[in-house]
Each structure stands twice: as C-alpha cells, then as structure tokens.
Amino acid sequence: MRRLQELARSAWEQYRQARWRRRAQRKKPKNAVEALFSWVRSLLGAFIVVMILNGLAIASFVVPTGSMEGTVRAGDFLFVNRAVFGPSTPQIIPLLNIPLPYVRLPGLRQPQRGEIIVFIFPGYRDEVQPREFQYYLKRCVAVAGDTVEIRNKRLFVNGVEQPLPPQGIVTDLPPPPGDQYRTFPRGRGYTRDNYGPIRVPKRGDTIWLNLENLLEWDIFIRREGHTLSVRGGRILVDGRETTFYVVERDYCFGLGDNRDNSEDSRYWGFIPMENVVGKPMIVYWSWDPMIPLGSLVEKIVSIRWERIGALVR
C-alpha cells in the first residue's frame, strides 16, 4: 500500500513539473495584436465546444409565451435533453438564428404521449416553409397513428378521454369569432374546443385524394417535398396523375397546457417526428420576459427564485 502511495505521489510530482515547464516555455504574445489573436482563438474554441454540446447532449431553451402556463412560464430558462430523441450537429448559428444544414443521429426512443417536447416549428397552416427558424415547446398528446378529438374542451385520444395535466388551464371562455376559419386543416370548420376526429399521419399511411379534400392535404404533401397540382380535373403529384398519396414520415400532435391560450397543432398542423429535438428537464433560471434588460433593477427584482430547480413534467 505504501509503495502505491509513493508511486502516486511521484507521478503527480512529475505531472506538475511537466505542466510548469510547458507554461514556462509557452510563447508570450509580443504585442497587443498577438494577444488579441490568442484571446479570439480561445473564445472561438470555447464557442465550438458549446455548439457541439448544445447539439449532442444538453441544450438551453427559453420559454417565449404563456401557451404552457401553469406547467412552465414565459421567461423560464430550461435545460433540454437532446440525446433522448436523437442528438444532431448544430442547427442554427446562435444569436443570428440562421439555420444550418445538420445531421441527425439515432435517438434512444421516440416521443411518447403526454411528454413535453421541444421541436423545430414546422410553419403556420398555409406555409410550406416557416418564415423563420424557431423552437417551440408543447405537450405531445398523440403520436403517429393515433386519432385525436376534442369535445367541449375535453381531449380524447383513440376514443379515450385524457386527463388535463396537473397544472393545465382550461377556462369557460368560448372560442374567439372566426376561430373555425383559422384551424387546421383548412375547410374542416373545427374550433379549438371542438376539434376532429383527425388521424395523426404515420409513415406508410395511404391518403385518398379527391377534389373535395385536396385543400386539406395540399400543404402537407408539399411539406414532404412534393408538388401538387390539378389539371383538367385530374390530381397530379410530382406531375403524375394519382388518386392517393403515401405518407413518408411519422408525426405527432402537440397542444399547449394553457388550452385556451395556445397556438398549437389545432392551428398549424402536425409536427414531424424528425423536428422533435429534445425533452425539457429542469428550470435553471426564470424572470419576467416583459421587462427589458435596460431596466436592470426591475429585471433583478422579477427573478422567480421559487422556479429555479423546478422539474418540468
């Protein structure tokens, strides 16, 4: 035992001496330009490491709206587990919010019913591509192959009523006027309180097309990378006449826990599973997002100490 301790001390001393020699031999900057270059290089290295970790393991997400109010609040800063659904290379340039081509690695599993998910916003109802890159936070209430229905504000999945999340919010207020014209898909006349039934598309599903339902599936098919047109009463997908379309991806359906104050799948449609980037775990910071940083004292006073460390379920 004593011999092992002596060997450990000797190895530690050799390591310290070697480290000291490296520091002594390190070339010091000759001038301010070299010093600045060295500082920028170190900063760039740290930035690259953070971007890699942000894509592969743990990411940070700021809750932008109150659509999940009760469960999480606008202004909550969350740590998000990216490894569980499949890590990826960086998807945006931080601060500039410019999308990057990225590679997605296999995940441990797919999102499950009832989980809160962070995902890349697929775009508003009538958009093939979103106007800007955004991360959203919703609760996955249904997965590919499920049937979703809302009856008088009560959620049903595959015909079984689903309980409201413990901190979820539902009011007695009716939908705003014209709500049936804003919901997804176009032409169905659904409202936020009475919606569906609608099947969440699953890879391999066959959608039968006709001139009556073409409006419902137009954007969906285009989002999967195909062209859709009508010529002489005939439906053409990628220029070929057809009466059906085979779904190429799996999807899920997301709702906000603040059901009457949430823009979610009821309004802009299904979420591709490949857009789901992570599962939020814990609140590490929280303050009022409406107070500008310029009002520093008010901003500090608005810190919600009771939220820090709260688990996200």
PDB file of C-alpha atoms in Angstrom, residues 88-238:
ATOM      1  CA  SER A  88     -27.609  16.427 -34.008  1.00  0.00           C
ATOM      2  CA  THR A  89     -24.954  18.753 -35.293  1.00  0.00           C
ATOM      3  CA  PRO A  90     -25.748  22.471 -34.660  1.00  0.00           C
ATOM      4  CA  GLN A  91     -28.997  23.528 -36.347  1.00  0.00           C
ATOM      5  CA  ILE A  92     -28.611  27.318 -36.168  1.00  0.00           C
ATOM      6  CA  ILE A  93     -25.937  29.959 -35.759  1.00  0.00           C
ATOM      7  CA  PRO A  94     -26.511  31.244 -32.210  1.00  0.00           C
ATOM      8  CA  LEU A  95     -27.637  34.871 -31.822  1.00  0.00           C
ATOM      9  CA  LEU A  96     -28.098  35.227 -35.608  1.00  0.00           C
ATOM     10  CA  ASN A  97     -30.788  32.491 -35.702  1.00  0.00           C
ATOM     11  CA  ILE A  98     -29.631  31.418 -39.178  1.00  0.00           C
ATOM     12  CA  PRO A  99     -30.486  27.750 -39.990  1.00  0.00           C
ATOM     13  CA  LEU A 100     -27.603  25.379 -40.764  1.00  0.00           C
ATOM     14  CA  PRO A 101     -27.602  22.048 -42.620  1.00  0.00           C
ATOM     15  CA  TYR A 102     -27.438  19.415 -39.906  1.00  0.00           C
ATOM     16  CA  VAL A 103     -27.015  15.696 -39.403  1.00  0.00           C
ATOM     17  CA  ARG A 104     -29.353  13.867 -37.006  1.00  0.00           C
ATOM     18  CA  LEU A 105     -28.130  10.813 -35.108  1.00  0.00           C
ATOM     19  CA  PRO A 106     -30.412   7.985 -33.929  1.00  0.00           C
ATOM     20  CA  GLY A 107     -32.091   8.610 -30.598  1.00  0.00           C
ATOM     21  CA  LEU A 108     -32.855   6.317 -27.701  1.00  0.00           C
ATOM     22  CA  ARG A 109     -36.594   6.404 -28.456  1.00  0.00           C
ATOM     23  CA  GLN A 110     -39.457   8.387 -29.991  1.00  0.00           C
ATOM     24  CA  PRO A 111     -41.578  10.915 -28.069  1.00  0.00           C
ATOM     25  CA  GLN A 112     -44.413   9.370 -26.091  1.00  0.00           C
ATOM     26  CA  ARG A 113     -47.938  10.548 -25.374  1.00  0.00           C
ATOM     27  CA  GLY A 114     -48.036  13.039 -22.527  1.00  0.00           C
ATOM     28  CA  GLU A 115     -44.400  14.166 -22.788  1.00  0.00           C
ATOM     29  CA  ILE A 116     -43.402  17.806 -23.126  1.00  0.00           C
ATOM     30  CA  ILE A 117     -41.236  18.262 -26.213  1.00  0.00           C
ATOM     31  CA  VAL A 118     -39.082  20.955 -27.797  1.00  0.00           C
ATOM     32  CA  PHE A 119     -39.259  20.957 -31.591  1.00  0.00           C
ATOM     33  CA  ILE A 120     -38.484  22.964 -34.700  1.00  0.00           C
ATOM     34  CA  PHE A 121     -41.640  24.859 -35.654  1.00  0.00           C
ATOM     35  CA  PRO A 122     -42.923  23.369 -38.948  1.00  0.00           C
ATOM     36  CA  GLY A 123     -44.603  26.596 -40.108  1.00  0.00           C
ATOM     37  CA  TYR A 124     -48.060  28.137 -39.964  1.00  0.00           C
ATOM     38  CA  ARG A 125     -51.016  26.349 -41.516  1.00  0.00           C
ATOM     39  CA  ASP A 126     -50.652  27.825 -45.006  1.00  0.00           C
ATOM     40  CA  GLU A 127     -46.834  27.822 -45.154  1.00  0.00           C
ATOM     41  CA  VAL A 128     -44.782  25.141 -46.864  1.00  0.00           C
ATOM     42  CA  GLN A 129     -41.654  26.516 -45.178  1.00  0.00           C
ATOM     43  CA  PRO A 130     -41.692  28.600 -41.972  1.00  0.00           C
ATOM     44  CA  ARG A 131     -40.781  32.251 -42.332  1.00  0.00           C
ATOM     45  CA  GLU A 132     -38.079  31.920 -39.679  1.00  0.00           C
ATOM     46  CA  PHE A 133     -36.370  29.211 -37.665  1.00  0.00           C
ATOM     47  CA  GLN A 134     -37.989  28.829 -34.239  1.00  0.00           C
ATOM     48  CA  TYR A 135     -38.045  26.300 -31.422  1.00  0.00           C
ATOM     49  CA  TYR A 136     -41.452  25.627 -29.838  1.00  0.00           C
ATOM     50  CA  LEU A 137     -42.486  23.886 -26.632  1.00  0.00           C
ATOM     51  CA  LYS A 138     -45.724  21.865 -26.398  1.00  0.00           C
ATOM     52  CA  ARG A 139     -47.082  18.674 -24.886  1.00  0.00           C
ATOM     53  CA  CYS A 140     -47.183  15.687 -27.240  1.00  0.00           C
ATOM     54  CA  VAL A 141     -50.735  14.405 -26.755  1.00  0.00           C
ATOM     55  CA  ALA A 142     -50.808  11.930 -29.664  1.00  0.00           C
ATOM     56  CA  VAL A 143     -48.283  10.073 -31.801  1.00  0.00           C
ATOM     57  CA  ALA A 144     -48.322   8.637 -35.329  1.00  0.00           C
ATOM     58  CA  GLY A 145     -51.400   6.510 -35.956  1.00  0.00           C
ATOM     59  CA  ASP A 146     -53.452   7.980 -33.094  1.00  0.00           C
ATOM     60  CA  THR A 147     -56.836   9.643 -33.554  1.00  0.00           C
ATOM     61  CA  VAL A 148     -57.307  12.993 -31.788  1.00  0.00           C
ATOM     62  CA  GLU A 149     -60.622  14.578 -30.893  1.00  0.00           C
ATOM     63  CA  ILE A 150     -61.656  17.461 -28.635  1.00  0.00           C
ATOM     64  CA  ARG A 151     -65.260  17.565 -27.447  1.00  0.00           C
ATOM     65  CA  ASN A 152     -66.336  20.618 -25.475  1.00  0.00           C
ATOM     66  CA  LYS A 153     -62.724  21.248 -24.353  1.00  0.00           C
ATOM     67  CA  ARG A 154     -62.200  17.589 -23.313  1.00  0.00           C
ATOM     68  CA  LEU A 155     -59.368  15.746 -25.072  1.00  0.00           C
ATOM     69  CA  PHE A 156     -59.841  12.220 -26.422  1.00  0.00           C
ATOM     70  CA  VAL A 157     -57.101  10.071 -27.960  1.00  0.00           C
ATOM     71  CA  ASN A 158     -58.203   6.864 -29.680  1.00  0.00           C
ATOM     72  CA  GLY A 159     -61.622   7.361 -28.094  1.00  0.00           C
ATOM     73  CA  VAL A 160     -60.274   7.509 -24.518  1.00  0.00           C
ATOM     74  CA  GLU A 161     -60.589  10.753 -22.550  1.00  0.00           C
ATOM     75  CA  GLN A 162     -57.233  12.163 -21.451  1.00  0.00           C
ATOM     76  CA  PRO A 163     -56.923  13.999 -18.124  1.00  0.00           C
ATOM     77  CA  LEU A 164     -55.770  17.596 -18.130  1.00  0.00           C
ATOM     78  CA  PRO A 165     -52.122  17.874 -16.971  1.00  0.00           C
ATOM     79  CA  PRO A 166     -51.852  18.655 -13.226  1.00  0.00           C
ATOM     80  CA  GLN A 167     -51.008  22.325 -13.850  1.00  0.00           C
ATOM     81  CA  GLY A 168     -53.034  22.671 -17.065  1.00  0.00           C
ATOM     82  CA  ILE A 169     -55.511  25.509 -17.565  1.00  0.00           C
ATOM     83  CA  VAL A 170     -58.951  25.403 -19.208  1.00  0.00           C
ATOM     84  CA  THR A 171     -61.450  28.261 -18.953  1.00  0.00           C
ATOM     85  CA  ASP A 172     -65.154  28.640 -19.668  1.00  0.00           C
ATOM     86  CA  LEU A 173     -64.500  31.239 -22.365  1.00  0.00           C
ATOM     87  CA  PRO A 174     -65.820  30.432 -25.856  1.00  0.00           C
ATOM     88  CA  PRO A 175     -63.507  30.478 -28.896  1.00  0.00           C
ATOM     89  CA  PRO A 176     -62.957  33.892 -30.499  1.00  0.00           C
ATOM     90  CA  PRO A 177     -65.154  34.791 -33.503  1.00  0.00           C
ATOM     91  CA  GLY A 178     -63.947  33.202 -36.728  1.00  0.00           C
ATOM     92  CA  ASP A 179     -61.933  30.506 -34.939  1.00  0.00           C
ATOM     93  CA  GLN A 180     -63.252  27.862 -37.343  1.00  0.00           C
ATOM     94  CA  TYR A 181     -61.531  29.647 -40.241  1.00  0.00           C
ATOM     95  CA  ARG A 182     -58.109  29.621 -38.557  1.00  0.00           C
ATOM     96  CA  THR A 183     -57.805  25.986 -37.538  1.00  0.00           C
ATOM     97  CA  PHE A 184     -56.030  23.133 -39.297  1.00  0.00           C
ATOM     98  CA  PRO A 185     -56.825  21.662 -41.753  1.00  0.00           C
ATOM     99  CA  ARG A 186     -58.435  24.250 -43.964  1.00  0.00           C
ATOM    100  CA  GLY A 187     -62.091  23.756 -44.713  1.00  0.00           C
ATOM    101  CA  ARG A 188     -62.994  21.418 -41.848  1.00  0.00           C
ATOM    102  CA  GLY A 189     -64.572  24.105 -39.657  1.00  0.00           C
ATOM    103  CA  TYR A 190     -63.047  22.806 -36.419  1.00  0.00           C
ATOM    104  CA  THR A 191     -62.606  25.077 -33.398  1.00  0.00           C
ATOM    105  CA  ARG A 192     -60.144  24.884 -30.522  1.00  0.00           C
ATOM    106  CA  ASP A 193     -62.906  23.486 -28.244  1.00  0.00           C
ATOM    107  CA  ASN A 194     -64.499  21.051 -30.700  1.00  0.00           C
ATOM    108  CA  TYR A 195     -61.860  19.553 -32.934  1.00  0.00           C
ATOM    109  CA  GLY A 196     -61.639  16.406 -35.030  1.00  0.00           C
ATOM    110  CA  PRO A 197     -61.647  13.494 -35.006  1.00  0.00           C
ATOM    111  CA  ILE A 198     -58.431  13.531 -37.021  1.00  0.00           C
ATOM    112  CA  ARG A 199     -55.790  10.828 -37.503  1.00  0.00           C
ATOM    113  CA  VAL A 200     -52.146  11.705 -36.892  1.00  0.00           C
ATOM    114  CA  PRO A 201     -50.303  10.580 -40.054  1.00  0.00           C
ATOM    115  CA  LYS A 202     -47.995   7.593 -39.828  1.00  0.00           C
ATOM    116  CA  ARG A 203     -45.312   6.574 -42.285  1.00  0.00           C
ATOM    117  CA  GLY A 204     -46.909   4.273 -44.851  1.00  0.00           C
ATOM    118  CA  ASP A 205     -50.450   5.611 -44.388  1.00  0.00           C
ATOM    119  CA  THR A 206     -52.426   5.966 -47.623  1.00  0.00           C
ATOM    120  CA  ILE A 207     -54.326   9.229 -48.071  1.00  0.00           C
ATOM    121  CA  TRP A 208     -57.013   9.027 -50.740  1.00  0.00           C
ATOM    122  CA  LEU A 209     -57.202  12.251 -52.714  1.00  0.00           C
ATOM    123  CA  ASN A 210     -60.122  13.906 -54.450  1.00  0.00           C
ATOM    124  CA  LEU A 211     -61.031  17.433 -55.458  1.00  0.00           C
ATOM    125  CA  GLU A 212     -63.038  17.879 -52.239  1.00  0.00           C
ATOM    126  CA  ASN A 213     -60.240  17.071 -49.765  1.00  0.00           C
ATOM    127  CA  LEU A 214     -57.317  18.428 -51.776  1.00  0.00           C
ATOM    128  CA  LEU A 215     -57.364  21.704 -49.845  1.00  0.00           C
ATOM    129  CA  GLU A 216     -56.782  19.782 -46.600  1.00  0.00           C
ATOM    130  CA  TRP A 217     -53.707  17.905 -47.825  1.00  0.00           C
ATOM    131  CA  ASP A 218     -52.126  20.430 -50.196  1.00  0.00           C
ATOM    132  CA  ILE A 219     -49.615  21.959 -47.752  1.00  0.00           C
ATOM    133  CA  PHE A 220     -48.968  18.612 -46.032  1.00  0.00           C
ATOM    134  CA  ILE A 221     -47.874  16.961 -49.289  1.00  0.00           C
ATOM    135  CA  ARG A 222     -45.766  19.962 -50.276  1.00  0.00           C
ATOM    136  CA  ARG A 223     -44.023  19.906 -46.881  1.00  0.00           C
ATOM    137  CA  GLU A 224     -42.978  16.331 -47.597  1.00  0.00           C
ATOM    138  CA  GLY A 225     -41.158  17.651 -50.647  1.00  0.00           C
ATOM    139  CA  HIS A 226     -43.606  17.012 -53.489  1.00  0.00           C
ATOM    140  CA  THR A 227     -45.515  19.140 -55.969  1.00  0.00           C
ATOM    141  CA  LEU A 228     -49.301  19.026 -56.155  1.00  0.00           C
ATOM    142  CA  SER A 229     -51.482  20.379 -58.943  1.00  0.00           C
ATOM    143  CA  VAL A 230     -54.829  19.916 -60.681  1.00  0.00           C
ATOM    144  CA  ARG A 231     -55.109  19.751 -64.468  1.00  0.00           C
ATOM    145  CA  GLY A 232     -58.386  19.139 -66.253  1.00  0.00           C
ATOM    146  CA  GLY A 233     -59.972  17.752 -63.107  1.00  0.00           C
ATOM    147  CA  ARG A 234     -57.062  15.329 -62.589  1.00  0.00           C
ATOM    148  CA  ILE A 235     -54.849  15.396 -59.485  1.00  0.00           C
ATOM    149  CA  LEU A 236     -51.112  15.351 -60.180  1.00  0.00           C
ATOM    150  CA  VAL A 237     -48.386  14.636 -57.604  1.00  0.00           C
ATOM    151  CA  ASP A 238     -44.928  15.386 -58.988  1.00  0.00           C
TER     152      ASP A 238
END
